[in-house]
Short mmCIF file of N, CA, C and O in Angstrom, two decimals:
data_model
loop_
_atom_site.label_atom_id
_atom_site.label_comp_id
_atom_site.label_asym_id
_atom_site.label_seq_id
_atom_site.Cartn_x
_atom_site.Cartn_y
_atom_site.Cartn_z
N MET A 209 83.07 134.30 133.77
CA MET A 209 83.12 135.17 132.89
C MET A 209 82.29 134.62 131.84
O MET A 209 82.49 133.81 131.05
N GLN A 210 81.58 135.76 131.16
CA GLN A 210 80.94 135.84 129.86
C GLN A 210 81.46 136.24 128.73
O GLN A 210 81.87 137.55 128.84
N GLU A 211 81.84 135.75 127.83
CA GLU A 211 82.46 136.05 126.68
C GLU A 211 81.35 137.23 125.68
O GLU A 211 80.50 136.77 125.19
N LYS A 212 81.95 138.52 125.47
CA LYS A 212 80.96 139.43 124.80
C LYS A 212 81.49 139.49 123.20
O LYS A 212 80.29 139.83 122.22
N ASP A 213 82.39 139.16 122.65
CA ASP A 213 82.59 138.78 121.52
C ASP A 213 82.36 137.74 120.67
O ASP A 213 82.56 136.68 121.07
N SER A 214 81.78 137.79 119.78
CA SER A 214 81.32 136.62 118.79
C SER A 214 81.08 136.93 117.34
O SER A 214 80.89 138.24 116.85
N VAL A 215 80.70 135.82 116.63
CA VAL A 215 80.65 136.13 115.51
C VAL A 215 79.45 135.23 114.84
O VAL A 215 78.97 134.17 115.50
N ALA A 216 78.73 135.88 113.98
CA ALA A 216 77.42 134.91 113.42
C ALA A 216 78.14 133.37 112.80
O ALA A 216 79.14 133.35 112.43
N VAL A 217 77.17 132.37 112.97
CA VAL A 217 77.57 131.02 112.85
C VAL A 217 77.68 131.03 111.31
O VAL A 217 78.62 130.06 110.83
N TYR A 218 77.18 132.04 110.65
CA TYR A 218 77.79 131.87 109.08
C TYR A 218 79.32 131.66 108.92
O TYR A 218 79.37 131.02 107.93
N PHE A 219 79.71 132.48 109.58
CA PHE A 219 81.14 132.50 109.53
C PHE A 219 81.78 130.96 109.77
O PHE A 219 82.83 130.63 109.45
N ALA A 220 81.24 130.41 110.98
CA ALA A 220 81.92 129.06 111.25
C ALA A 220 81.30 128.27 110.12
O ALA A 220 82.31 127.51 109.70
N ARG A 221 80.31 127.86 109.42
CA ARG A 221 79.93 127.26 108.32
C ARG A 221 80.84 127.63 107.24
O ARG A 221 81.22 126.67 106.65
N ALA A 222 81.04 129.05 106.90
CA ALA A 222 81.95 129.29 105.70
C ALA A 222 83.40 128.72 106.12
O ALA A 222 84.01 128.26 105.18
N ALA A 223 83.88 128.63 107.33
CA ALA A 223 85.21 128.08 107.74
C ALA A 223 85.20 126.80 107.35
O ALA A 223 86.41 126.35 106.60
N LEU A 224 84.29 126.06 107.63
CA LEU A 224 84.12 124.67 107.24
C LEU A 224 84.02 124.13 105.99
O LEU A 224 83.92 122.75 105.60
N TYR A 225 83.53 124.99 104.87
CA TYR A 225 83.51 124.73 103.53
C TYR A 225 84.58 123.75 103.06
O TYR A 225 83.99 122.94 102.33
N GLY A 226 85.87 123.94 103.25
CA GLY A 226 86.68 123.25 102.69
C GLY A 226 86.75 121.81 103.25
O GLY A 226 87.41 120.88 102.66
N LEU A 227 86.13 121.58 104.32
CA LEU A 227 85.86 120.17 104.72
C LEU A 227 84.48 119.41 104.50
O LEU A 227 84.23 118.39 104.87
N ARG A 228 83.81 119.96 103.56
CA ARG A 228 82.38 119.76 103.26
C ARG A 228 82.62 118.30 102.67
O ARG A 228 83.43 117.80 102.08
N GLY A 229 81.54 117.67 103.16
CA GLY A 229 81.59 115.86 102.67
C GLY A 229 82.62 114.91 103.49
O GLY A 229 82.75 114.00 103.13
N GLN A 230 83.06 115.68 104.55
CA GLN A 230 84.00 114.81 105.36
C GLN A 230 83.36 115.03 106.90
O GLN A 230 83.93 115.77 107.76
N PRO A 231 82.19 114.63 107.40
CA PRO A 231 81.75 114.75 108.38
C PRO A 231 82.60 114.54 109.65
O PRO A 231 82.41 114.96 110.60
N GLU A 232 83.50 113.37 109.69
CA GLU A 232 84.00 112.93 110.49
C GLU A 232 85.25 114.04 111.03
O GLU A 232 85.42 114.29 112.00
N ARG A 233 85.59 114.79 109.80
CA ARG A 233 86.89 115.73 110.02
C ARG A 233 86.12 116.96 110.62
O ARG A 233 86.68 117.40 111.55
N ILE A 234 84.90 117.39 110.38
CA ILE A 234 84.22 118.38 110.82
C ILE A 234 83.92 118.22 112.06
O ILE A 234 84.10 119.26 112.98
N ALA A 235 83.58 117.14 112.69
CA ALA A 235 83.00 116.76 113.94
C ALA A 235 84.28 116.81 115.00
O ALA A 235 84.39 117.42 116.08
N VAL A 236 85.33 116.31 114.61
CA VAL A 236 86.71 116.62 115.23
C VAL A 236 87.18 118.14 115.53
O VAL A 236 87.24 118.63 116.51
N VAL A 237 87.10 118.61 114.12
CA VAL A 237 87.43 120.34 114.40
C VAL A 237 86.41 121.09 115.24
O VAL A 237 86.82 121.95 116.40
N LEU A 238 85.17 120.75 115.45
CA LEU A 238 84.14 121.43 116.18
C LEU A 238 84.23 120.94 117.67
O LEU A 238 84.16 121.99 118.37
N ALA A 239 84.67 119.68 117.84
CA ALA A 239 84.68 119.28 119.17
C ALA A 239 86.00 120.06 120.03
O ALA A 239 85.82 120.71 120.83
N ALA A 240 87.00 120.08 119.10
CA ALA A 240 88.44 120.75 119.50
C ALA A 240 88.05 122.04 119.86
O ALA A 240 88.64 122.83 120.67
N ALA A 241 87.23 122.75 119.08
CA ALA A 241 86.99 124.35 119.34
C ALA A 241 85.85 124.33 120.30
O ALA A 241 85.38 125.60 120.76
N GLY A 242 85.15 123.48 120.80
CA GLY A 242 83.86 123.40 121.81
C GLY A 242 82.79 124.08 121.18
O GLY A 242 82.02 124.76 121.92
N ILE A 243 82.53 123.94 119.76
CA ILE A 243 81.07 124.33 119.49
C ILE A 243 80.30 123.00 119.03
O ILE A 243 80.72 122.13 118.25
N PRO A 244 79.35 123.10 119.52
CA PRO A 244 78.37 121.79 119.24
C PRO A 244 77.70 122.02 117.77
O PRO A 244 77.39 123.06 117.35
N GLU A 245 77.92 120.58 117.16
CA GLU A 245 77.48 120.74 115.74
C GLU A 245 76.09 121.31 115.59
O GLU A 245 75.80 121.74 114.57
N GLN A 246 75.37 120.94 116.57
CA GLN A 246 73.48 121.16 116.08
C GLN A 246 73.38 122.79 116.03
O GLN A 246 72.80 123.30 115.69
N GLN A 247 74.57 123.57 116.58
CA GLN A 247 74.52 125.04 116.62
C GLN A 247 74.70 125.74 115.12
O GLN A 247 74.20 126.71 114.70
N LEU A 248 75.04 125.09 114.43
CA LEU A 248 75.32 125.17 112.77
C LEU A 248 74.38 125.38 112.09
O LEU A 248 74.14 126.08 111.03
N SER A 249 73.23 124.75 112.43
CA SER A 249 71.96 124.77 111.62
C SER A 249 70.90 125.93 112.11
O SER A 249 69.90 126.36 111.50
N ASP A 250 71.49 126.64 113.12
CA ASP A 250 70.66 127.89 113.73
C ASP A 250 71.34 129.14 113.39
O ASP A 250 72.16 129.48 113.69
N LYS A 251 70.63 129.77 112.21
CA LYS A 251 71.17 130.86 111.89
C LYS A 251 71.15 132.32 112.92
O LYS A 251 72.00 133.11 112.67
N SER A 252 70.50 132.08 113.88
CA SER A 252 70.38 133.23 114.96
C SER A 252 71.49 132.72 116.13
O SER A 252 71.70 133.82 116.66
N VAL A 253 72.04 131.78 116.00
CA VAL A 253 73.28 131.58 116.91
C VAL A 253 74.44 132.36 116.63
O VAL A 253 74.91 132.82 115.53
N ARG A 254 75.43 132.90 117.78
CA ARG A 254 76.65 133.43 117.51
C ARG A 254 77.58 132.73 118.20
O ARG A 254 77.44 132.00 119.15
N ILE A 255 78.96 132.81 117.81
CA ILE A 255 79.91 131.75 118.15
C ILE A 255 80.95 132.61 118.89
O ILE A 255 81.10 133.77 118.45
N ALA A 256 81.16 132.24 120.27
CA ALA A 256 82.26 133.01 120.70
C ALA A 256 83.64 133.32 119.96
O ALA A 256 83.69 132.21 119.12
N ALA A 257 84.12 134.55 120.06
CA ALA A 257 85.17 134.84 119.15
C ALA A 257 86.37 133.64 119.46
O ALA A 257 86.94 133.34 118.35
N SER A 258 86.31 133.33 120.82
CA SER A 258 87.63 132.41 121.20
C SER A 258 87.40 130.93 120.40
O SER A 258 88.15 130.43 120.06
N ALA A 259 86.25 130.80 120.62
CA ALA A 259 85.98 129.41 119.95
C ALA A 259 85.92 129.43 118.31
O ALA A 259 86.26 128.49 117.84
N PHE A 260 85.43 130.57 117.64
CA PHE A 260 85.79 130.69 116.32
C PHE A 260 87.25 130.82 115.97
O PHE A 260 87.58 130.10 115.03
N ALA A 261 88.34 131.15 116.77
CA ALA A 261 89.63 131.50 116.61
C ALA A 261 89.99 129.64 116.49
O ALA A 261 90.80 129.73 115.63
N ARG A 262 89.49 129.22 117.67
CA ARG A 262 89.98 127.65 117.47
C ARG A 262 89.25 126.90 116.27
O ARG A 262 90.08 126.02 115.76
N LEU A 263 88.35 127.17 116.06
CA LEU A 263 87.71 126.64 114.85
C LEU A 263 88.62 126.92 113.76
O LEU A 263 88.95 125.97 112.94
N TRP A 264 88.86 127.92 113.19
CA TRP A 264 89.73 128.65 112.03
C TRP A 264 91.12 127.71 112.14
O TRP A 264 91.37 127.59 111.18
N LEU A 265 91.70 127.87 113.26
CA LEU A 265 92.94 127.15 113.51
C LEU A 265 92.88 125.64 113.18
O LEU A 265 93.89 125.05 112.43
N GLY A 266 91.82 125.18 113.73
CA GLY A 266 91.76 123.56 113.52
C GLY A 266 91.13 123.19 112.03
O GLY A 266 92.02 122.39 111.37
N VAL A 267 90.49 124.14 111.48
CA VAL A 267 90.40 123.73 110.02
C VAL A 267 91.65 124.09 109.01
O VAL A 267 92.07 122.99 108.36
N ALA A 268 92.52 125.11 109.53
CA ALA A 268 93.86 124.93 109.19
C ALA A 268 94.89 124.11 108.93
O ALA A 268 95.09 123.51 107.98
N ARG A 269 94.77 123.61 110.21
CA ARG A 269 95.46 122.21 110.43
C ARG A 269 94.95 121.08 109.78
O ARG A 269 95.86 120.44 109.02
N GLU A 270 93.43 120.76 109.62
CA GLU A 270 93.04 119.65 108.94
C GLU A 270 93.32 119.89 107.25
O GLU A 270 93.47 118.68 106.85
N LEU A 271 93.34 121.09 106.79
CA LEU A 271 93.57 121.43 105.47
C LEU A 271 94.94 121.30 105.17
O LEU A 271 95.34 121.48 104.25
N GLU A 272 95.83 121.34 105.77
CA GLU A 272 97.64 121.67 106.19
C GLU A 272 97.70 123.00 105.08
O GLU A 272 98.48 122.96 104.24
N ASP A 273 96.88 123.94 105.85
CA ASP A 273 96.98 125.22 104.87
C ASP A 273 97.71 126.30 105.79
O ASP A 273 97.58 126.54 107.12
#
């Protein structure tokens, strides 16, 4: 099954902003969300909505927010 709902990679990068300068924490959150780190550098990439949701929740946990 292919997921049709997605968000621009820009929003994934924005979600990770609070972890800037902490590459090890970013790597953990991305891995848990199932998002390959190399996708962040490609502006044309779209992230599956479910992966973005996992990313958002992972960042919130990391930031204790």
